[in-house]
Amino acid sequence: MKTLHRAMLGAATSIILAGTMASGQVAPASSDWATKTVPLEVLAQFPMITQPRMSPDGKWIATRIRAGGEQVLAIVPVKPGEAKTEIIARNGEAIKDKEGDRQIVDYRWADADHLVITFDTRENFYGQWIDDVRYASYNRTTKKILPLGWDKSLGSTEMLWLSNSGKPHMLLQRIPWDANSTRGPDTEMTRNPEVIDVDLDTGNSTTVMPHNAAVEDWTADADGVIRIGTASDADSGKVQVYYRTGSSQQLKKIFDGTPDRYGELGIPSLFLAGGTKAYAYGKEDGYRSLYEFDLSTMKLGKKVFGVPGYDIGGAALTPDRSALLGVTYTTGREHWTYFDPRLKEIQSLLEESFGKDNVLIATADAKRETILFRVAKMGQAETWYIFDTVSGGIGRFAYGNDTLKDAMLNPVSVVTYPASDGKKIEAILTMPRHRAGQKNLPLIVLPHGGPWARDRADWDPYGWAQSLAELGYVVIQPNYRGSTGYGSEWEKASEKAWGYRMQDDLNDAIPWLAGQGIADPKRVCMFGWSYGGYAASRAAERDGDKYRCAISGAGVHDLIAMQRYDKTYLGRYGAKMGMGSASGDLEDASPGLHPEKYSIPILIVQGAKDVRVPPAQARDLVGRLKRAGKVEGKDFFYLEQPLNTHNLLRETDRVQLIQEVKKFLDRFNPAT
């Protein structure tokens, strides 16, 4: 492996500073938008590239790209001019079968010629909604997509292991199912998967772990050997774990109990090649950290990595799976800490030129000689670069948005404010750049979906915070109780808090911002999607004295009806913990069941093709509001997008949404 010298990076950055636009070179920071207002249509665009994955030989990047108003999966050459970009799959078009169109959610290279693509669709199976996950291989030479393990399978498959040398194949966990069988959905087979070994070129498979009535989930080691089986009871939360030392051994039970719902089970998650060393995630101090795992005692060993006050996201192994590559985590922004010496040095060198926290290595070849990395300050549009560590050259690969280029837009910061019960809430604050220095500005509270998710200070992929700030609003995105990444206690604090304490956390941002002189407490609206849409609906019904208006996108308004529609929405065990088992709790926390209490104008947005939160949720709310004497066009407004889904997969729907939001805000909470 060639040594990476700092002199190399110094030579490379001189190309950047020269500002030439020749192929492979980089322009200086754009100032085109310094005084102009960016059109909402631009901010609503899909990013030019999303979720890039470099082939092991460093010649190709598989990535979703913006094309024709949607995101499509493409293979792009690392070196321009050597080959053409090749679109290989579109949502709903790559593979169609009797179960419906499928959305592309992930993809991984097995080798330089074989890409494994993950598809997902929301399917109703005998009255129960499931995420039907399927896999297919793409052969870059033959240009063919081949379904993998779809025959005699219910779906909800999971790739457990993917080869990285030799004949390309994968281990696939799946629920065996005979479509012609008369068995109902309650048979044990629907919960207990088998594991098959699938050839990526032919699709032929062999069973390596048959259906086991005691196991619901399998784990493979780095060599493709099934080592762990787990099962859990949806009603009680009880878990059993089985383990074996190798393929010739029998499974032995190593755990039988009810773990903390918000903790980590502390069982091996990552095995190094050879199968004798493993790592596990644990929350021994209340925050998710990475630990060594002692396979002889079956207990956690020493802590390898943790971040005080935050959970880590996950860990990755080197391409040969012989060592720990690094760990990802999010404080205000996403970060990687590398244990691999080469990537650790590369990250350090790139940060010297682009600034600490502004660089994220996204993907690399197997030798870590060709690096694709992203650069952006907070509030800056992203730019993607290729770093050739052998030559030391750096060139721009793509702008995240071709219109914005690398413009600095509305400033973003990470803030902490006090909740009314004394807890501290971290939030992302976006300030309107065209109103710099002004006080008492109009405010938008923008809660994230989930709710078990989080907001961060990296570039907003939906463009909502930047769009609203560009219009002149202060935007705050609170990581309220239940948001992930802040430890067990913060997640646990969401118990029985939907619509109550979690709602108060959102409201508490208002007096703090007002006290700072930033926002006018009399000019506040809430806007959210999914759980954020629920929160906005709840604000209109419960907290109208604190807001002038609310915008609810894809929101659940009737929790009881939602549980009838989707039994797994809260989950049986989750419902007991999160909302309480009494239907009265769900009724009281369902804003749509109390239409007479809606006291501020609300814009309700719903996709007609949304199967995660069905259109009936919005349509029923509209009907109830009318029966309660509310007037459409005055008290409430309804926008149903005929082709939109829960995931906003069409740019036209994204653009229409933000345009309608602006019209609504202009009327009920104008920016000026």
XYZ file of C-alpha atoms in Angstrom:
672
model
C 0.000 0.000 0.000
C 1.375 3.357 -1.004
C 1.955 5.820 1.811
C -0.242 8.897 1.648
C 1.867 12.015 2.118
C 0.556 15.396 3.181
C 2.441 16.883 0.260
C 0.140 14.979 -2.073
C -2.942 16.620 -0.652
C -1.223 19.987 -0.776
C -0.659 19.535 -4.497
C -4.242 18.444 -4.974
C -5.721 21.456 -3.222
C -3.842 23.765 -5.519
C -6.101 22.466 -8.288
C -9.127 23.509 -6.258
C -7.776 26.955 -5.588
C -6.948 27.491 -9.247
C -10.682 27.440 -9.938
C -10.483 26.061 -13.460
C -13.461 24.135 -14.800
C -11.580 21.511 -16.773
C -12.718 17.921 -16.381
C -11.777 16.591 -12.971
C -11.060 20.021 -11.549
C -13.039 22.107 -9.113
C -14.511 25.589 -9.107
C -14.202 27.973 -6.164
C -17.148 28.608 -3.859
C -20.142 29.979 -5.730
C -21.467 33.413 -4.783
C -24.284 33.471 -7.352
C -26.941 33.098 -4.674
C -25.455 35.435 -2.082
C -28.115 38.101 -2.581
C -30.709 36.255 -4.638
C -33.633 34.255 -3.313
C -33.521 30.618 -4.342
C -36.789 29.432 -5.956
C -38.649 26.817 -3.949
C -38.615 24.541 -6.991
C -34.822 24.395 -6.812
C -34.714 23.518 -3.127
C -37.366 20.836 -3.642
C -35.248 18.992 -6.206
C -33.859 15.558 -5.471
C -30.103 15.550 -4.820
C -28.007 14.786 -7.896
C -26.554 11.749 -6.147
C -27.691 9.851 -3.063
C -26.232 6.867 -1.209
C -23.196 6.221 -3.453
C -21.440 2.820 -3.354
C -18.053 2.382 -5.097
C -17.179 -0.916 -6.756
C -14.270 -2.848 -5.211
C -12.027 -2.075 -8.203
C -12.672 1.676 -7.890
C -14.013 2.085 -11.431
C -17.747 2.440 -10.834
C -20.161 4.091 -8.438
C -23.661 2.744 -7.935
C -25.875 5.586 -6.772
C -29.335 7.009 -6.994
C -29.264 10.017 -9.306
C -31.802 12.697 -10.179
C -33.304 12.030 -13.596
C -36.647 13.006 -15.071
C -38.095 14.274 -11.824
C -37.342 11.137 -9.831
C -34.457 9.218 -8.347
C -33.182 6.285 -10.387
C -30.462 3.753 -9.682
C -27.470 4.208 -11.962
C -23.905 3.046 -12.381
C -21.592 5.992 -13.001
C -17.953 5.730 -14.109
C -15.463 7.168 -11.627
C -13.434 8.622 -14.489
C -15.547 10.712 -16.890
C -15.201 9.789 -20.541
C -14.236 6.160 -19.982
C -17.852 4.978 -20.078
C -21.402 6.292 -20.022
C -23.652 6.566 -17.020
C -26.006 3.625 -17.076
C -29.487 3.758 -15.544
C -30.280 0.250 -14.325
C -33.467 0.517 -12.259
C -36.340 2.857 -11.458
C -38.761 2.686 -8.573
C -41.607 0.405 -9.580
C -40.131 -0.423 -12.986
C -37.068 -2.565 -12.376
C -39.075 -5.600 -11.327
C -42.848 -5.939 -11.428
C -44.678 -8.996 -10.206
C -48.075 -9.951 -8.878
C -47.227 -8.328 -5.541
C -46.782 -4.875 -6.982
C -44.171 -2.275 -7.860
C -41.091 -2.040 -5.706
C -39.046 0.822 -4.309
C -35.242 0.718 -4.420
C -33.883 1.134 -0.899
C -30.284 -0.121 -0.963
C -27.569 -1.814 -3.024
C -24.163 -3.425 -2.409
C -21.335 -4.617 -4.630
C -20.298 -8.266 -4.364
C -17.480 -7.680 -6.851
C -16.714 -5.322 -9.741
C -19.437 -6.885 -11.907
C -22.232 -7.853 -9.501
C -24.478 -5.454 -7.628
C -27.143 -6.700 -5.196
C -30.180 -4.401 -5.082
C -32.670 -4.254 -2.210
C -36.316 -3.591 -3.077
C -39.177 -2.901 -0.687
C -42.906 -2.624 -0.975
C -45.630 -2.337 1.641
C -47.917 -5.351 1.262
C -51.076 -6.512 3.004
C -50.734 -10.181 3.898
C -53.957 -11.727 5.187
C -54.973 -8.447 6.830
C -51.542 -7.578 8.232
C -49.229 -5.033 6.643
C -45.612 -6.086 6.142
C -42.531 -4.526 4.588
C -41.931 -7.015 1.797
C -38.172 -6.783 1.234
C -36.705 -8.546 -1.806
C -33.305 -8.764 -3.490
C -32.072 -8.944 -7.049
C -28.628 -9.048 -8.628
C -27.473 -6.860 -11.481
C -24.708 -8.130 -13.738
C -22.800 -5.163 -15.138
C -21.569 -7.232 -18.091
C -24.839 -8.858 -19.175
C -26.966 -5.845 -18.084
C -29.553 -8.204 -16.581
C -31.456 -7.986 -13.289
C -32.159 -11.341 -11.669
C -34.582 -11.852 -8.733
C -32.967 -13.781 -5.878
C -34.888 -16.227 -3.719
C -38.346 -14.956 -4.669
C -39.755 -18.378 -5.463
C -41.685 -20.089 -2.653
C -41.062 -17.134 -0.365
C -43.486 -14.939 1.542
C -41.027 -12.078 1.380
C -39.603 -9.951 4.172
C -36.236 -11.381 3.205
C -32.894 -10.246 4.613
C -29.383 -10.527 3.213
C -27.207 -11.975 5.978
C -23.911 -12.203 4.116
C -22.448 -11.330 0.714
C -19.346 -12.880 -0.816
C -16.353 -10.625 -1.481
C -14.220 -13.069 -3.481
C -14.633 -16.104 -5.707
C -17.998 -17.064 -7.159
C -20.544 -14.343 -6.294
C -23.233 -15.595 -3.921
C -25.150 -14.504 -0.841
C -26.920 -15.876 2.216
C -30.577 -14.914 2.243
C -32.962 -15.254 5.164
C -36.533 -15.731 4.001
C -39.931 -16.991 5.104
C -40.676 -20.163 3.114
C -44.131 -19.982 1.611
C -46.127 -21.901 -0.950
C -48.450 -19.507 -2.736
C -50.770 -22.384 -3.598
C -51.038 -23.570 -0.015
C -54.296 -23.323 1.889
C -52.488 -22.597 5.144
C -53.414 -19.340 6.785
C -51.068 -16.596 7.971
C -50.949 -17.906 11.540
C -48.834 -20.941 10.747
C -45.470 -20.976 12.478
C -43.760 -20.803 9.091
C -44.661 -17.125 8.705
C -42.447 -16.175 11.648
C -39.595 -18.657 11.365
C -37.264 -18.190 8.389
C -34.912 -20.490 6.586
C -31.525 -19.439 5.194
C -30.562 -20.175 1.604
C -27.308 -19.726 -0.325
C -28.100 -18.005 -3.631
C -25.923 -17.815 -6.753
C -25.949 -14.226 -8.065
C -25.563 -15.302 -11.706
C -28.129 -18.082 -11.912
C -30.452 -17.476 -8.973
C -30.092 -21.139 -8.009
C -30.166 -21.750 -4.267
C -29.494 -24.374 -1.629
C -30.760 -24.449 1.947
C -28.036 -23.938 4.562
C -30.285 -23.470 7.604
C -33.777 -24.960 7.503
C -36.844 -23.477 9.138
C -36.524 -23.709 12.937
C -39.665 -23.239 15.059
C -37.584 -21.607 17.833
C -35.826 -18.967 15.690
C -37.167 -15.792 14.064
C -33.909 -14.159 13.027
C -30.462 -15.448 12.038
C -26.969 -13.875 12.142
C -24.018 -14.935 9.984
C -20.334 -14.372 10.650
C -17.817 -12.809 8.253
C -17.188 -16.166 6.573
C -20.831 -16.859 5.818
C -21.468 -19.285 8.688
C -24.756 -18.990 10.594
C -23.795 -18.426 14.227
C -26.771 -16.912 16.066
C -30.540 -17.366 16.114
C -32.959 -15.164 18.073
C -36.676 -15.084 18.789
C -38.956 -12.684 20.669
C -42.519 -12.571 21.965
C -44.486 -9.587 20.639
C -46.766 -9.486 23.691
C -44.248 -9.807 26.526
C -40.992 -8.637 24.931
C -39.281 -11.864 26.058
C -36.231 -12.854 23.979
C -34.339 -16.109 23.420
C -30.872 -16.247 21.859
C -29.166 -19.369 20.472
C -25.483 -19.645 19.514
C -23.086 -22.089 17.917
C -19.329 -21.977 17.390
C -19.364 -23.259 13.805
C -21.341 -24.864 11.000
C -20.954 -28.379 12.434
C -22.153 -27.450 15.923
C -25.630 -27.474 17.420
C -27.377 -24.316 18.581
C -27.315 -23.726 22.334
C -29.492 -21.263 24.232
C -27.378 -18.480 25.753
C -30.106 -16.012 26.770
C -33.736 -16.322 27.853
C -35.328 -13.251 29.397
C -36.961 -9.864 28.887
C -34.331 -7.232 28.147
C -34.798 -3.512 28.567
C -36.787 -2.400 25.522
C -34.517 0.606 25.142
C -31.267 -1.197 25.879
C -29.005 -3.423 23.791
C -29.052 -7.171 24.106
C -25.250 -7.325 24.010
C -24.830 -10.291 21.649
C -22.280 -10.569 18.815
C -23.141 -8.414 15.809
C -19.841 -8.336 13.911
C -17.529 -11.329 13.531
C -14.052 -10.947 12.067
C -12.918 -13.366 9.365
C -11.975 -16.659 10.964
C -14.869 -16.441 13.408
C -12.796 -16.237 16.579
C -13.228 -12.534 17.363
C -16.443 -10.569 17.546
C -17.891 -7.181 18.478
C -21.241 -6.312 20.033
C -23.276 -3.215 20.780
C -24.133 -2.439 24.373
C -25.612 0.326 26.511
C -23.737 -0.319 29.720
C -23.651 3.407 30.529
C -27.015 4.167 28.941
C -25.610 5.060 25.514
C -25.015 2.704 22.612
C -21.322 1.871 22.307
C -19.200 -0.769 20.595
C -17.610 -3.474 22.732
C -15.366 -6.425 22.179
C -17.248 -9.661 22.780
C -15.669 -12.617 24.565
C -16.821 -15.729 22.705
C -15.521 -18.015 25.448
C -17.595 -16.441 28.237
C -20.342 -15.007 25.956
C -20.059 -11.626 27.663
C -19.189 -8.079 26.665
C -15.507 -7.229 26.889
C -13.854 -3.822 26.916
C -15.460 -0.803 25.293
C -13.966 -0.106 21.866
C -15.754 3.158 21.096
C -18.460 5.385 22.510
C -19.471 9.041 22.429
C -20.426 10.733 25.732
C -24.057 11.801 25.612
C -24.822 10.128 22.264
C -25.449 6.689 20.812
C -23.219 5.411 18.057
C -24.937 4.352 14.852
C -23.025 1.272 13.749
C -19.646 -0.206 12.926
C -18.150 -1.574 9.704
C -15.377 -4.020 8.875
C -12.575 -3.619 6.343
C -13.343 -5.003 2.860
C -11.508 -8.269 3.665
C -13.408 -8.428 6.989
C -10.223 -8.990 8.939
C -10.386 -5.842 11.093
C -12.627 -3.055 12.307
C -12.865 -0.270 9.725
C -14.698 2.416 11.708
C -17.757 3.556 13.615
C -20.413 6.062 12.586
C -22.303 8.368 14.951
C -24.223 11.622 14.918
C -23.823 14.508 17.310
C -25.093 17.568 15.477
C -23.791 16.115 12.204
C -22.909 12.677 10.911
C -19.349 11.520 11.623
C -17.078 8.528 11.115
C -14.203 7.593 13.391
C -11.806 5.284 11.576
C -9.670 2.518 13.052
C -8.331 1.604 9.627
C -4.979 3.478 9.509
C -5.289 4.462 5.864
C -8.779 5.948 6.090
C -7.895 7.595 9.388
C -5.004 9.399 7.702
C -7.081 10.312 4.659
C -9.852 11.773 6.822
C -7.308 13.840 8.713
C -5.726 15.165 5.538
C -9.053 16.101 3.976
C -10.148 17.922 7.124
C -6.955 19.997 7.023
C -8.065 21.427 3.679
C -11.854 21.484 3.973
C -12.310 21.999 7.702
C -13.135 19.714 10.580
C -16.659 18.288 10.487
C -17.134 19.427 6.873
C -15.889 16.197 5.276
C -17.611 12.827 5.147
C -15.976 9.914 3.343
C -18.900 8.172 1.656
C -17.330 5.193 -0.085
C -14.042 3.799 -1.371
C -12.572 0.938 -3.362
C -11.257 -2.193 -1.674
C -7.696 -0.847 -1.481
C -8.886 2.558 -0.230
C -6.969 4.241 -3.049
C -9.980 5.923 -4.703
C -12.152 7.871 -2.261
C -15.528 9.528 -2.824
C -16.188 12.170 -0.178
C -18.752 14.871 0.501
C -17.962 18.435 1.552
C -20.354 20.962 3.060
C -20.343 23.460 5.877
C -23.566 23.745 7.851
C -25.998 25.605 5.600
C -23.936 24.924 2.476
C -25.098 22.886 -0.506
C -23.129 19.651 -0.822
C -20.313 18.963 -3.261
C -18.927 15.498 -3.987
C -15.252 14.915 -4.783
C -13.063 12.029 -5.922
C -9.654 11.725 -4.254
C -7.079 9.603 -6.078
C -4.659 8.870 -3.253
C -2.050 7.381 -5.598
C -1.651 10.538 -7.708
C -2.840 12.933 -4.998
C -5.386 14.466 -7.364
C -8.789 15.687 -6.230
C -11.595 16.437 -8.663
C -15.227 17.332 -8.351
C -17.493 14.374 -9.011
C -20.854 16.149 -8.725
C -22.716 18.971 -7.068
C -25.558 17.902 -4.853
C -27.640 20.488 -6.711
C -26.438 21.721 -10.102
C -28.281 25.026 -9.721
C -27.031 25.845 -6.234
C -23.558 24.417 -6.740
C -21.701 24.957 -3.433
C -23.581 28.090 -2.388
C -23.806 29.057 1.272
C -27.484 29.455 2.057
C -29.354 29.882 5.324
C -27.114 29.408 8.363
C -27.641 26.242 10.392
C -26.592 25.597 13.967
C -27.112 23.060 16.720
C -28.796 24.544 19.799
C -30.068 23.291 23.138
C -33.127 24.691 24.876
C -34.834 23.866 28.184
C -38.069 21.938 28.293
C -40.704 23.066 30.780
C -39.797 20.161 33.082
C -36.095 21.073 33.078
C -34.839 18.552 30.510
C -32.492 19.762 27.774
C -33.582 19.360 24.155
C -31.123 19.472 21.283
C -32.445 21.018 18.077
C -31.365 22.171 14.635
C -31.891 25.897 14.085
C -31.981 27.437 10.593
C -31.966 31.237 10.371
C -33.243 33.243 7.367
C -30.131 34.716 5.685
C -32.039 37.522 3.960
C -33.157 38.837 7.367
C -29.814 38.713 9.145
C -29.724 40.814 12.295
C -33.504 41.176 12.525
C -35.314 40.229 15.710
C -38.690 38.695 16.558
C -39.081 36.813 13.294
C -41.892 34.434 12.353
C -41.209 30.837 13.366
C -41.874 27.371 11.980
C -41.610 24.407 14.355
C -40.674 21.470 12.114
C -40.788 18.110 13.960
C -39.301 15.037 12.296
C -41.196 11.857 11.461
C -40.724 8.513 13.112
C -40.939 9.441 15.949
C -37.977 7.140 16.600
C -35.658 9.073 14.310
C -33.752 12.365 14.572
C -32.857 15.562 12.758
C -29.260 16.577 12.132
C -27.436 19.632 10.852
C -26.321 18.117 7.546
C -27.903 19.297 4.297
C -31.663 18.750 4.388
C -32.543 16.177 1.656
C -36.177 17.366 1.467
C -35.223 21.038 1.393
C -37.966 22.025 3.842
C -35.886 23.860 6.453
C -33.897 25.739 3.807
C -37.046 26.538 1.812
C -38.846 28.010 4.807
C -35.785 29.969 5.911
C -35.385 31.273 2.361
C -38.921 32.631 2.646
C -37.960 34.515 5.814
C -38.869 32.144 8.652
C -36.818 30.935 11.571
C -37.014 27.124 11.513
C -36.408 24.877 14.503
C -36.272 21.078 14.343
C -36.385 19.700 17.890
C -35.075 16.243 18.713
C -37.893 15.791 21.203
C -38.241 12.916 23.670
C -38.186 9.599 21.842
C -35.729 10.849 19.203
C -33.004 8.319 18.589
C -29.317 8.816 19.251
C -29.550 10.326 22.739
C -29.399 7.226 24.901
C -31.849 4.818 26.489
C -33.479 7.265 28.876
C -34.340 9.757 26.134
C -36.040 7.058 24.068
C -37.769 5.606 27.118
C -39.150 9.058 27.906
C -41.490 8.600 24.923
C -43.523 6.047 26.895
C -47.129 7.226 27.135
C -45.915 10.592 25.847
C -47.364 10.693 22.317
C -49.340 13.880 22.053
C -48.450 14.861 25.608
C -44.888 15.370 26.875
C -43.451 14.896 23.380
C -45.819 17.623 22.196
C -44.772 19.863 25.077
C -41.130 19.470 23.991
C -42.051 20.996 20.641
C -44.024 23.816 22.236
C -41.178 24.639 24.627
C -39.003 25.795 21.729
C -41.247 28.841 21.328
C -40.644 30.674 24.640
C -36.928 29.938 24.456
C -36.587 31.436 20.971
C -38.756 34.364 22.030
C -36.572 34.911 25.084
C -33.527 35.070 22.821
C -35.238 37.752 20.743
C -35.094 35.439 17.733
C -38.776 34.623 17.197
C -42.103 36.333 17.725
C -44.202 33.965 19.907
C -47.362 35.290 18.284
C -46.263 34.296 14.779
C -45.667 30.549 14.965
C -46.844 27.629 12.828
C -46.064 23.916 12.984
C -45.322 21.850 9.874
C -44.558 18.132 9.859
C -44.738 14.921 7.850
C -45.658 11.429 9.110
C -45.253 11.585 12.915
C -44.507 15.275 12.377
C -47.891 15.444 10.621
C -49.513 13.855 13.663
C -47.809 16.436 15.893
C -49.060 19.292 13.683
C -52.606 17.935 13.819
C -52.301 17.586 17.589
C -51.051 21.178 17.824
C -54.138 22.414 15.962
C -56.437 20.419 18.275
C -54.629 20.775 21.612
C -52.350 23.807 21.496
C -54.061 26.360 19.298
C -53.226 29.088 21.793
C -49.544 28.660 20.910
C -49.791 28.562 17.098
C -51.368 30.571 14.315
C -51.651 27.608 11.949
C -50.587 24.008 11.348
C -49.577 21.942 8.308
C -50.039 18.185 8.609
C -48.542 15.952 5.916
C -49.217 12.179 5.885
C -50.255 12.439 9.521
C -52.090 9.933 11.692
C -55.141 11.642 13.155
C -56.950 8.598 14.583
C -54.597 6.231 16.439
C -57.317 3.660 17.098
C -58.205 3.385 13.403
C -54.512 3.249 12.553
C -54.031 0.248 14.820
C -56.975 -1.492 13.179
C -55.414 -0.808 9.786
C -51.876 -1.815 10.778
C -51.474 -4.074 13.809
C -47.726 -3.399 13.824
C -48.043 0.406 13.833
C -47.254 0.613 17.527
C -46.838 -3.136 17.979
C -48.566 -5.085 20.721
C -45.670 -4.761 23.162
C -44.840 -1.302 21.823
C -48.414 -0.108 22.249
C -48.391 -1.070 25.897
C -45.144 0.788 26.491
C -45.631 3.735 24.164
C -49.300 4.615 24.600
C -50.698 2.480 27.389
C -52.998 -0.461 26.833
C -56.277 1.360 27.494
C -58.124 2.517 24.398
C -58.999 5.705 26.231
C -55.369 6.779 26.060
C -55.352 6.308 22.307
C -58.664 8.102 21.967
C -57.566 11.123 23.962
C -54.277 11.343 22.040
C -56.034 11.118 18.647
C -56.606 14.698 17.477
C -58.970 13.667 14.703
C -61.444 12.251 17.203
C -61.936 15.736 18.669
C -62.613 17.899 15.586
C -64.482 20.515 17.599
C -61.214 21.366 19.379
C -59.346 22.407 16.205
C -58.936 26.112 16.848
C -56.459 27.275 14.196
C -56.355 26.891 10.393
C -54.804 23.608 9.277
C -53.529 22.452 5.888
C -53.935 18.676 5.536
C -51.798 16.978 2.873
C -52.133 13.335 1.911
C -50.837 11.048 -0.815
C -53.558 8.917 -2.395
C -51.052 6.084 -2.903
C -49.772 6.152 0.672
C -50.142 2.644 2.127
C -48.164 3.320 5.299
C -50.560 6.038 6.480
C -53.698 5.418 4.428
C -55.710 8.227 2.814
C -58.619 7.309 5.103
C -56.759 9.039 7.942
C -56.931 12.415 6.180
C -60.299 11.878 4.517
C -61.948 10.904 7.810
C -60.490 13.984 9.509
C -61.891 16.195 6.750
C -65.309 14.593 7.195
C -65.256 15.052 10.956
C -64.165 18.677 10.670
C -67.081 19.384 8.328
C -69.545 17.688 10.670
C -68.133 19.774 13.542
C -69.028 22.930 11.612
C -65.539 23.723 10.331
C -65.445 25.379 6.923
C -63.144 24.152 4.162
C -61.170 27.047 2.712
C -61.328 28.899 6.002
C -60.787 26.599 8.968
C -59.098 23.792 7.076
C -57.646 23.078 3.654
C -57.182 19.670 2.064
C -54.638 18.687 -0.592
C -54.706 15.092 -1.791
C -51.926 14.275 -4.238
C -53.169 11.471 -6.514
C -49.785 9.861 -7.221
C -47.936 10.633 -4.015
C -46.813 7.972 -1.546
C -45.591 8.240 2.024
C -42.018 8.683 0.803
C -42.492 11.561 -1.683
C -40.919 9.682 -4.590
C -41.877 12.217 -7.273
C -40.303 15.638 -7.553
C -43.567 17.137 -8.829
C -45.235 16.186 -5.545
C -42.371 17.655 -3.519
C -42.602 20.916 -5.466
C -46.393 21.114 -5.184
C -46.202 20.462 -1.442
C -43.807 23.304 -0.673
C -45.698 25.674 -3.011
C -48.964 24.952 -1.181
C -47.208 25.384 2.146
C -46.052 28.828 1.051
C -49.567 29.840 -0.044
C -50.979 28.703 3.270
C -48.307 30.488 5.302
C -48.683 33.669 3.246
C -52.310 33.760 4.324
C -52.093 32.719 7.971
C -48.542 33.447 9.123
C -46.856 35.680 6.539
C -43.098 35.957 6.670
C -43.207 39.744 6.403
